[in-house]
PDB file of C-alpha atoms in Angstrom:
ATOM      1  CA  MET A  23       4.526 -82.504   5.845  1.00 75.00           C
ATOM      2  CA  PRO A  24       3.893 -86.236   5.941  1.00 83.00           C
ATOM      3  CA  GLN A  25       6.784 -88.322   7.282  1.00 83.00           C
ATOM      4  CA  ARG A  26       7.299 -90.167   3.949  1.00 79.00           C
ATOM      5  CA  GLU A  27       7.517 -86.870   2.051  1.00 79.00           C
ATOM      6  CA  ALA A  28      10.028 -85.491   4.566  1.00 77.00           C
ATOM      7  CA  LEU A  29      12.153 -88.627   4.305  1.00 76.00           C
ATOM      8  CA  LEU A  30      12.160 -88.525   0.498  1.00 74.00           C
ATOM      9  CA  ARG A  31      13.209 -84.858   0.554  1.00 71.00           C
ATOM     10  CA  ILE A  32      16.078 -85.614   2.943  1.00 73.00           C
ATOM     11  CA  VAL A  33      17.285 -88.486   0.768  1.00 69.00           C
ATOM     12  CA  VAL A  34      17.071 -86.508  -2.467  1.00 66.00           C
ATOM     13  CA  ARG A  35      18.692 -83.384  -1.025  1.00 65.00           C
ATOM     14  CA  SER A  36      21.554 -85.340   0.512  1.00 62.00           C
ATOM     15  CA  ALA A  37      22.364 -87.285  -2.662  1.00 62.00           C
ATOM     16  CA  ARG A  38      25.589 -86.646  -4.496  1.00 55.00           C
ATOM     17  CA  LEU A  39      24.813 -85.302  -7.939  1.00 56.00           C
ATOM     18  CA  ASP A  40      28.043 -86.251  -9.691  1.00 56.00           C
ATOM     19  CA  GLY A  41      26.794 -89.652 -10.856  1.00 58.00           C
ATOM     20  CA  ALA A  42      29.547 -91.529  -9.042  1.00 53.00           C
ATOM     21  CA  TRP A  43      27.379 -92.729  -6.192  1.00 57.00           C
ATOM     22  CA  ASP A  44      26.099 -96.259  -6.770  1.00 63.00           C
ATOM     23  CA  VAL A  45      23.606 -96.416  -3.919  1.00 63.00           C
ATOM     24  CA  TRP A  46      20.678 -95.180  -6.021  1.00 65.00           C
ATOM     25  CA  PRO A  47      18.374 -97.760  -7.619  1.00 68.00           C
ATOM     26  CA  ALA A  48      19.474 -98.760 -11.114  1.00 67.00           C
ATOM     27  CA  SER A  49      16.135-100.140 -12.268  1.00 70.00           C
ATOM     28  CA  LEU A  50      12.416 -99.692 -11.809  1.00 69.00           C
ATOM     29  CA  ALA A  51      12.295-102.911  -9.790  1.00 76.00           C
ATOM     30  CA  GLU A  52      14.947-101.626  -7.371  1.00 74.00           C
ATOM     31  CA  ALA A  53      13.118 -98.305  -6.972  1.00 72.00           C
ATOM     32  CA  GLU A  54       9.643 -99.795  -6.612  1.00 74.00           C
ATOM     33  CA  THR A  55       9.089 -98.750  -2.984  1.00 74.00           C
ATOM     34  CA  LEU A  56      10.209 -95.165  -3.712  1.00 71.00           C
ATOM     35  CA  LEU A  57       7.764 -94.592  -6.540  1.00 70.00           C
ATOM     36  CA  ASP A  58       4.104 -93.771  -6.713  1.00 69.00           C
ATOM     37  CA  THR A  59       3.120 -96.389  -9.263  1.00 67.00           C
ATOM     38  CA  SER A  60      -0.300 -94.802  -9.713  1.00 67.00           C
ATOM     39  CA  VAL A  61       1.406 -91.990 -11.643  1.00 66.00           C
ATOM     40  CA  GLN A  62       1.903 -92.983 -15.253  1.00 73.00           C
ATOM     41  CA  THR A  63       5.051 -90.932 -15.798  1.00 72.00           C
ATOM     42  CA  GLY A  64       6.303 -92.848 -18.818  1.00 74.00           C
ATOM     43  CA  GLU A  65       3.053 -92.370 -20.677  1.00 80.00           C
ATOM     44  CA  GLU A  66       2.972 -88.666 -19.823  1.00 80.00           C
ATOM     45  CA  VAL A  67       6.548 -88.153 -21.032  1.00 79.00           C
ATOM     46  CA  ALA A  68       5.855 -90.029 -24.275  1.00 83.00           C
ATOM     47  CA  ALA A  69       2.701 -87.963 -24.864  1.00 85.00           C
ATOM     48  CA  ALA A  70       4.603 -84.691 -24.286  1.00 83.00           C
ATOM     49  CA  TYR A  71       7.273 -85.687 -26.805  1.00 85.00           C
ATOM     50  CA  ARG A  72       4.632 -86.707 -29.386  1.00 90.00           C
ATOM     51  CA  ILE A  73       2.950 -83.319 -29.054  1.00 88.00           C
ATOM     52  CA  ASP A  74       6.289 -81.461 -29.294  1.00 85.00           C
ATOM     53  CA  THR A  75       7.226 -83.432 -32.419  1.00 89.00           C
ATOM     54  CA  ALA A  76       3.857 -82.781 -34.074  1.00 90.00           C
ATOM     55  CA  VAL A  77       4.014 -79.047 -33.340  1.00 87.00           C
ATOM     56  CA  ALA A  78       7.580 -78.783 -34.683  1.00 88.00           C
ATOM     57  CA  ALA A  79       6.591 -80.734 -37.810  1.00 91.00           C
ATOM     58  CA  ASP A  80       3.806 -78.221 -38.451  1.00 92.00           C
ATOM     59  CA  ASN A  81       6.187 -75.248 -38.094  1.00 91.00           C
ATOM     60  CA  PRO A  82       9.939 -75.601 -37.404  1.00 87.00           C
ATOM     61  CA  GLN A  83       9.873 -72.237 -35.594  1.00 88.00           C
ATOM     62  CA  HIS A  84       7.505 -73.684 -32.997  1.00 86.00           C
ATOM     63  CA  THR A  85       9.941 -75.801 -31.027  1.00 85.00           C
ATOM     64  CA  THR A  86      10.598 -75.982 -27.322  1.00 85.00           C
ATOM     65  CA  ALA A  87      13.992 -74.329 -27.934  1.00 85.00           C
ATOM     66  CA  HIS A  88      12.147 -71.073 -28.620  1.00 86.00           C
ATOM     67  CA  LEU A  89      10.271 -70.984 -25.304  1.00 87.00           C
ATOM     68  CA  ASP A  90      11.032 -68.074 -22.970  1.00 92.00           C
ATOM     69  CA  PRO A  91      12.938 -69.311 -19.888  1.00 94.00           C
ATOM     70  CA  GLU A  92      11.126 -66.841 -17.624  1.00 95.00           C
ATOM     71  CA  ARG A  93       7.744 -68.120 -18.778  1.00 93.00           C
ATOM     72  CA  LEU A  94       8.914 -71.680 -18.108  1.00 94.00           C
ATOM     73  CA  ALA A  95      10.115 -70.616 -14.655  1.00 96.00           C
ATOM     74  CA  GLN A  96       6.710 -69.152 -13.860  1.00 96.00           C
ATOM     75  CA  HIS A  97       5.081 -72.375 -15.061  1.00 93.00           C
ATOM     76  CA  LEU A  98       7.231 -74.433 -12.683  1.00 94.00           C
ATOM     77  CA  LEU A  99       6.573 -72.115  -9.763  1.00 96.00           C
ATOM     78  CA  THR A 100       2.842 -72.422 -10.348  1.00 96.00           C
ATOM     79  CA  THR A 101       3.003 -76.202 -10.846  1.00 93.00           C
ATOM     80  CA  TRP A 102       5.061 -76.624  -7.674  1.00 94.00           C
ATOM     81  CA  GLY A 103       2.833 -74.284  -5.667  1.00 95.00           C
ATOM     82  CA  LEU A 104       5.607 -71.788  -4.932  1.00 95.00           C
ATOM     83  CA  ASP A 105       5.333 -68.033  -4.586  1.00 96.00           C
ATOM     84  CA  HIS A 106       6.384 -66.415  -7.855  1.00 95.00           C
ATOM     85  CA  ARG A 107       8.618 -64.079  -5.839  1.00 96.00           C
ATOM     86  CA  ALA A 108      10.500 -66.997  -4.237  1.00 96.00           C
ATOM     87  CA  ASP A 109      14.232 -66.360  -3.964  1.00 97.00           C
ATOM     88  CA  VAL A 110      16.923 -68.417  -5.698  1.00 96.00           C
ATOM     89  CA  ALA A 111      17.621 -70.558  -2.626  1.00 94.00           C
ATOM     90  CA  THR A 112      13.939 -71.489  -2.271  1.00 95.00           C
ATOM     91  CA  ARG A 113      13.657 -72.264  -5.990  1.00 96.00           C
ATOM     92  CA  ASP A 114      16.811 -74.393  -5.915  1.00 93.00           C
ATOM     93  CA  ALA A 115      15.616 -76.296  -2.826  1.00 90.00           C
ATOM     94  CA  ALA A 116      12.282 -77.011  -4.537  1.00 92.00           C
ATOM     95  CA  ALA A 117      14.129 -78.257  -7.603  1.00 91.00           C
ATOM     96  CA  ARG A 118      16.393 -80.491  -5.510  1.00 86.00           C
ATOM     97  CA  ASP A 119      13.284 -81.904  -3.799  1.00 84.00           C
ATOM     98  CA  ARG A 120      12.328 -83.106  -7.259  1.00 85.00           C
ATOM     99  CA  ALA A 121      15.807 -84.512  -8.074  1.00 79.00           C
ATOM    100  CA  PHE A 122      17.004 -81.618 -10.227  1.00 85.00           C
ATOM    101  CA  ARG A 123      20.442 -80.121  -9.625  1.00 85.00           C
ATOM    102  CA  ASP A 124      18.955 -76.621  -9.408  1.00 91.00           C
ATOM    103  CA  PHE A 125      16.019 -74.527 -10.566  1.00 95.00           C
ATOM    104  CA  ALA A 126      17.723 -73.438 -13.800  1.00 95.00           C
ATOM    105  CA  GLY A 127      18.169 -77.095 -14.749  1.00 92.00           C
ATOM    106  CA  ALA A 128      14.524 -77.810 -13.968  1.00 93.00           C
ATOM    107  CA  VAL A 129      13.493 -74.940 -16.243  1.00 94.00           C
ATOM    108  CA  GLU A 130      15.400 -76.530 -19.131  1.00 91.00           C
ATOM    109  CA  VAL A 131      13.777 -79.925 -18.521  1.00 88.00           C
ATOM    110  CA  ASP A 132      10.370 -78.215 -18.341  1.00 89.00           C
ATOM    111  CA  ARG A 133      10.669 -77.149 -21.989  1.00 85.00           C
ATOM    112  CA  ALA A 134       9.352 -80.505 -23.178  1.00 80.00           C
ATOM    113  CA  PHE A 135       6.344 -80.419 -20.845  1.00 79.00           C
ATOM    114  CA  TYR A 136       5.191 -76.789 -20.925  1.00 78.00           C
TER     115      TYR A 136
END
């Protein structure tokens, strides 16, 4: 993998996840060199939430809370380019690479973006 990607993975995987560590950037300006500013994450998140809200308004039974966790897991595996038979350790490592505590936590966050 490219050196920058490897470095980012090392930093993310080695981070304490308890929220007590104050070394992480606290603002967008502080994190500027770590981010790919060509990705419009904020806009994508806002669009996902607008769609979720509109769908739920149309039918309260159609909310992200009703999504099947296994289907969400398969969606993440596909999105992340992982084998769908990947073991728990591989799934958790992939999630940590993306700043999630573990794969199960990533599945829950994925609800809003499925």
